[in-house]
Amino acid sequence: MEGKQLDLFEGVLLTADQQEKVNTYIENCKKNSEFIQKQHLNIVGLLLMNGFCKDVHFEESCKTTIETRTVRLGYTYNKTDFETEVTAEYSQSDIRLLGKSFDSYKGELKSSKFYFDVERDKIRCGSITEQYRYVKPRTLLEKLKQHNENAVYRFEEHQKQTNLEKSVIEKYTKLYPNATVIAKDDWSKYSGSYRVVEVKFESGSYIQFKLDIYNLKEYEYKKYDAEFEKLTTEELLDRFSKQ
């Protein structure tokens, strides 16, 4: 048994070389744990020093535990690899920025958490900046505030749009119960995608309204007269001559 030690977890014998690898692993875990703890404190300090408020602009937690894990040490190429249980210190740092996000699909304003990277005294967070690059902490704080304000603005605009859309549909449904009144998406080269309310009759004729959420009213956007479209050129000319 010379040169070997008993592994208390597995009940098997470890060689002196294997035990040395276990000891090195435990030491490295300890160093890594201490590094994570120190780095965590440094990042939290950097945020606080530059105007970030805990539980308002960011949240943080750092857990340090003593755990027993099954690990594989050594190398396969020289057949020195082996598996054993090791008790060591581990730390886990979690720091995330707090903000708001607007879900346009569901029409909801949600609380969001954003991961970020730190390089020396600068921070990078692609979720809230237009360019994925490192910036000064105070610059990122302003970007975070702007991001949150924009999310709230988009949500409020969506609410106005939704309420006005509902109001216009109810209005024309009462005025013309035999018509089909719906909201639908439309698109143009210059305006992109937008919503319209369409009042369509059994004849196929319809009027579409765009919604003005700033003045809270609708205005005529497009109209189609199915009967008019059926007229021949002669009938149109005759009709025009009587106007």
Short mmCIF file of C-alpha atoms in Angstrom, two decimals:
data_model
loop_
_atom_site.label_atom_id
_atom_site.label_comp_id
_atom_site.label_asym_id
_atom_site.label_seq_id
_atom_site.Cartn_x
_atom_site.Cartn_y
_atom_site.Cartn_z
CA MET A 1 0.00 0.00 0.00
CA GLU A 2 3.03 2.30 0.01
CA GLY A 3 2.53 5.58 -1.91
CA LYS A 4 -1.27 5.25 -1.82
CA GLN A 5 -4.02 6.84 0.30
CA LEU A 6 -7.61 5.81 0.98
CA ASP A 7 -10.29 7.86 -0.77
CA LEU A 8 -12.93 8.19 1.93
CA PHE A 9 -15.73 8.92 -0.57
CA GLU A 10 -15.24 6.00 -2.96
CA GLY A 11 -13.55 3.61 -0.59
CA VAL A 12 -10.78 3.06 -3.14
CA LEU A 13 -7.10 3.73 -2.91
CA LEU A 14 -5.52 6.76 -4.60
CA THR A 15 -1.90 6.84 -5.60
CA ALA A 16 0.28 9.63 -4.31
CA ASP A 17 0.17 11.23 -7.77
CA GLN A 18 -3.64 11.07 -7.83
CA GLN A 19 -3.87 12.55 -4.35
CA GLU A 20 -1.59 15.38 -5.45
CA LYS A 21 -3.94 16.10 -8.35
CA VAL A 22 -6.88 16.13 -5.93
CA ASN A 23 -5.06 18.55 -3.63
CA THR A 24 -4.20 20.80 -6.59
CA TYR A 25 -7.82 20.75 -7.73
CA ILE A 26 -9.02 21.77 -4.24
CA GLU A 27 -6.46 24.59 -4.10
CA ASN A 28 -7.47 25.85 -7.54
CA CYS A 29 -11.15 25.77 -6.55
CA LYS A 30 -10.31 27.82 -3.48
CA LYS A 31 -8.36 30.39 -5.53
CA ASN A 32 -11.10 30.58 -8.16
CA SER A 33 -13.74 31.02 -5.45
CA GLU A 34 -11.79 33.87 -3.85
CA PHE A 35 -11.26 35.50 -7.26
CA ILE A 36 -15.00 35.36 -8.02
CA GLN A 37 -15.84 36.89 -4.63
CA LYS A 38 -13.31 39.69 -5.09
CA GLN A 39 -14.44 40.37 -8.66
CA HIS A 40 -18.06 40.46 -7.50
CA LEU A 41 -17.31 43.11 -4.88
CA ASN A 42 -15.31 45.15 -7.39
CA ILE A 43 -18.15 45.17 -9.94
CA VAL A 44 -20.76 46.06 -7.32
CA GLY A 45 -18.50 48.86 -6.11
CA LEU A 46 -18.03 50.12 -9.67
CA LEU A 47 -21.79 50.30 -10.18
CA LEU A 48 -22.50 52.02 -6.86
CA MET A 49 -19.69 54.53 -7.39
CA ASN A 50 -21.21 55.56 -10.73
CA GLY A 51 -24.78 56.19 -9.63
CA PHE A 52 -26.37 52.75 -9.97
CA CYS A 53 -28.76 51.90 -7.12
CA LYS A 54 -29.08 48.35 -5.88
CA ASP A 55 -32.54 46.81 -6.44
CA VAL A 56 -33.40 49.76 -8.71
CA HIS A 57 -30.82 49.59 -11.48
CA PHE A 58 -29.21 46.24 -10.64
CA GLU A 59 -29.47 43.17 -8.45
CA GLU A 60 -26.62 41.08 -7.11
CA SER A 61 -25.93 37.90 -5.24
CA CYS A 62 -22.78 35.93 -4.53
CA LYS A 63 -23.01 32.40 -3.14
CA THR A 64 -20.10 30.53 -1.64
CA THR A 65 -20.60 26.85 -0.84
CA ILE A 66 -18.61 23.81 0.21
CA GLU A 67 -19.71 20.98 -2.05
CA THR A 68 -18.77 17.41 -2.76
CA ARG A 69 -18.67 16.75 -6.49
CA THR A 70 -17.61 13.89 -8.68
CA VAL A 71 -14.74 15.11 -10.85
CA ARG A 72 -12.44 13.60 -13.45
CA LEU A 73 -8.77 14.49 -13.12
CA GLY A 74 -5.62 13.60 -15.04
CA TYR A 75 -5.28 13.05 -18.79
CA THR A 76 -6.60 10.42 -21.17
CA TYR A 77 -3.65 10.62 -23.57
CA ASN A 78 -1.26 9.13 -20.98
CA LYS A 79 -3.91 7.09 -19.17
CA THR A 80 -3.59 9.04 -15.91
CA ASP A 81 -7.22 10.16 -15.82
CA PHE A 82 -9.41 9.01 -12.96
CA GLU A 83 -12.74 9.88 -11.36
CA THR A 84 -13.23 10.61 -7.69
CA GLU A 85 -15.35 12.64 -5.29
CA VAL A 86 -13.81 15.86 -4.02
CA THR A 87 -15.03 18.35 -1.42
CA ALA A 88 -14.07 21.92 -2.34
CA GLU A 89 -15.14 25.55 -2.17
CA TYR A 90 -17.14 27.04 -5.03
CA SER A 91 -18.50 30.56 -5.57
CA GLN A 92 -21.12 31.81 -8.00
CA SER A 93 -21.60 35.50 -8.79
CA ASP A 94 -24.76 36.88 -10.37
CA ILE A 95 -25.08 40.60 -11.16
CA ARG A 96 -27.71 41.80 -13.61
CA LEU A 97 -29.09 45.16 -14.64
CA LEU A 98 -32.79 45.75 -14.01
CA GLY A 99 -35.04 47.30 -16.60
CA LYS A 100 -38.23 47.24 -18.61
CA SER A 101 -39.05 45.64 -21.95
CA PHE A 102 -42.11 46.02 -24.14
CA ASP A 103 -43.43 42.81 -25.66
CA SER A 104 -45.11 44.04 -28.84
CA TYR A 105 -46.52 40.59 -29.60
CA LYS A 106 -48.39 40.33 -26.29
CA GLY A 107 -48.72 44.08 -25.74
CA GLU A 108 -47.20 43.80 -22.27
CA LEU A 109 -44.66 45.81 -20.31
CA LYS A 110 -42.34 43.39 -18.55
CA SER A 111 -39.62 43.62 -15.95
CA SER A 112 -36.35 42.45 -17.49
CA LYS A 113 -32.87 41.54 -16.35
CA PHE A 114 -29.81 42.17 -18.51
CA TYR A 115 -26.44 40.46 -18.33
CA PHE A 116 -23.35 42.58 -18.96
CA ASP A 117 -19.58 42.34 -19.23
CA VAL A 118 -16.96 44.41 -17.45
CA GLU A 119 -13.51 45.27 -18.77
CA ARG A 120 -11.45 47.33 -16.35
CA ASP A 121 -13.64 50.38 -15.63
CA LYS A 122 -16.04 50.01 -18.57
CA ILE A 123 -19.22 48.01 -19.11
CA ARG A 124 -20.77 46.38 -22.16
CA CYS A 125 -24.45 45.44 -22.44
CA GLY A 126 -25.80 44.79 -25.93
CA SER A 127 -29.39 44.54 -24.67
CA ILE A 128 -29.62 48.27 -23.93
CA THR A 129 -27.08 49.92 -26.22
CA GLU A 130 -27.20 50.34 -29.98
CA GLN A 131 -23.59 49.27 -30.37
CA TYR A 132 -22.10 46.25 -28.65
CA ARG A 133 -19.09 47.98 -27.15
CA TYR A 134 -17.70 48.95 -23.76
CA VAL A 135 -18.78 52.32 -22.39
CA LYS A 136 -18.31 54.26 -19.18
CA PRO A 137 -20.62 53.15 -16.34
CA ARG A 138 -22.40 56.52 -16.13
CA THR A 139 -23.00 56.41 -19.88
CA LEU A 140 -24.52 52.95 -19.53
CA LEU A 141 -26.70 54.14 -16.66
CA GLU A 142 -28.15 56.86 -18.88
CA LYS A 143 -28.66 54.31 -21.65
CA LEU A 144 -30.46 52.05 -19.19
CA LYS A 145 -32.77 54.86 -18.11
CA GLN A 146 -33.49 55.76 -21.74
CA HIS A 147 -34.15 52.11 -22.55
CA ASN A 148 -36.67 51.85 -19.72
CA GLU A 149 -38.36 55.14 -20.63
CA ASN A 150 -38.66 54.00 -24.24
CA ALA A 151 -40.20 50.69 -23.18
CA VAL A 152 -42.80 52.53 -21.06
CA TYR A 153 -43.50 54.97 -23.91
CA ARG A 154 -44.04 52.16 -26.42
CA PHE A 155 -46.36 50.39 -23.99
CA GLU A 156 -48.42 53.55 -23.40
CA GLU A 157 -48.64 54.17 -27.17
CA HIS A 158 -49.81 50.60 -27.62
CA GLN A 159 -52.46 51.09 -24.93
CA LYS A 160 -53.72 54.25 -26.65
CA GLN A 161 -53.80 52.44 -29.98
CA THR A 162 -55.65 49.46 -28.51
CA ASN A 163 -58.22 51.59 -26.67
CA LEU A 164 -58.87 53.84 -29.68
CA GLU A 165 -59.15 50.82 -31.97
CA LYS A 166 -61.70 49.24 -29.64
CA SER A 167 -63.68 52.50 -29.37
CA VAL A 168 -63.83 53.00 -33.16
CA ILE A 169 -64.92 49.39 -33.74
CA GLU A 170 -67.71 49.75 -31.16
CA LYS A 171 -68.80 53.08 -32.69
CA TYR A 172 -69.27 51.79 -36.26
CA THR A 173 -70.65 48.44 -35.14
CA LYS A 174 -73.51 50.32 -33.43
CA LEU A 175 -74.02 52.69 -36.37
CA TYR A 176 -73.99 49.93 -39.00
CA PRO A 177 -74.97 46.61 -37.39
CA ASN A 178 -75.15 44.86 -40.79
CA ALA A 179 -71.57 45.77 -41.66
CA THR A 180 -68.44 43.85 -40.70
CA VAL A 181 -66.17 46.07 -38.61
CA ILE A 182 -62.66 44.81 -37.96
CA ALA A 183 -59.16 46.06 -37.27
CA LYS A 184 -56.43 44.85 -39.60
CA ASP A 185 -52.82 45.46 -40.53
CA ASP A 186 -51.87 47.46 -43.60
CA TRP A 187 -48.53 48.46 -45.04
CA SER A 188 -47.05 51.14 -47.24
CA LYS A 189 -43.57 51.78 -48.57
CA TYR A 190 -43.19 55.03 -46.65
CA SER A 191 -45.10 54.33 -43.42
CA GLY A 192 -44.29 50.67 -42.97
CA SER A 193 -46.82 48.58 -41.04
CA TYR A 194 -49.83 50.20 -39.36
CA ARG A 195 -53.34 49.37 -38.17
CA VAL A 196 -56.63 50.37 -39.84
CA VAL A 197 -60.27 49.84 -38.95
CA GLU A 198 -62.39 48.63 -41.86
CA VAL A 199 -66.17 48.98 -42.17
CA LYS A 200 -67.25 46.57 -44.90
CA PHE A 201 -70.77 46.02 -46.22
CA GLU A 202 -72.41 43.00 -47.83
CA SER A 203 -72.09 44.64 -51.27
CA GLY A 204 -68.30 44.56 -50.91
CA SER A 205 -68.05 48.32 -50.45
CA TYR A 206 -65.91 49.49 -47.56
CA ILE A 207 -64.25 52.42 -45.87
CA GLN A 208 -61.00 52.15 -43.96
CA PHE A 209 -59.93 54.49 -41.19
CA LYS A 210 -56.49 55.26 -39.86
CA LEU A 211 -56.19 55.96 -36.16
CA ASP A 212 -54.79 59.20 -34.75
CA ILE A 213 -53.71 58.27 -31.23
CA TYR A 214 -52.51 61.80 -30.44
CA ASN A 215 -55.91 63.41 -31.07
CA LEU A 216 -57.77 60.20 -30.18
CA LYS A 217 -59.85 60.04 -33.34
CA GLU A 218 -60.05 58.22 -36.66
CA TYR A 219 -59.84 59.70 -40.15
CA GLU A 220 -60.81 58.34 -43.55
CA TYR A 221 -57.94 56.57 -45.23
CA LYS A 222 -59.31 54.49 -48.08
CA LYS A 223 -62.72 53.79 -49.61
CA TYR A 224 -64.11 51.36 -52.17
CA ASP A 225 -67.55 51.54 -53.83
CA ALA A 226 -68.38 48.10 -55.23
CA GLU A 227 -71.38 49.38 -57.24
CA PHE A 228 -69.35 52.20 -58.73
CA GLU A 229 -66.68 49.74 -59.89
CA LYS A 230 -69.31 47.79 -61.83
CA LEU A 231 -70.27 50.77 -64.01
CA THR A 232 -69.21 50.77 -67.65
CA THR A 233 -67.30 53.66 -69.19
CA GLU A 234 -70.48 55.01 -70.79
CA GLU A 235 -72.36 54.82 -67.48
CA LEU A 236 -69.53 56.61 -65.74
CA LEU A 237 -69.46 59.38 -68.34
CA ASP A 238 -73.22 59.79 -68.10
CA ARG A 239 -73.00 59.92 -64.33
CA PHE A 240 -70.20 62.49 -64.40
CA SER A 241 -72.16 64.71 -66.82
CA LYS A 242 -74.96 65.00 -64.26
CA GLN A 243 -72.73 66.09 -61.41
#
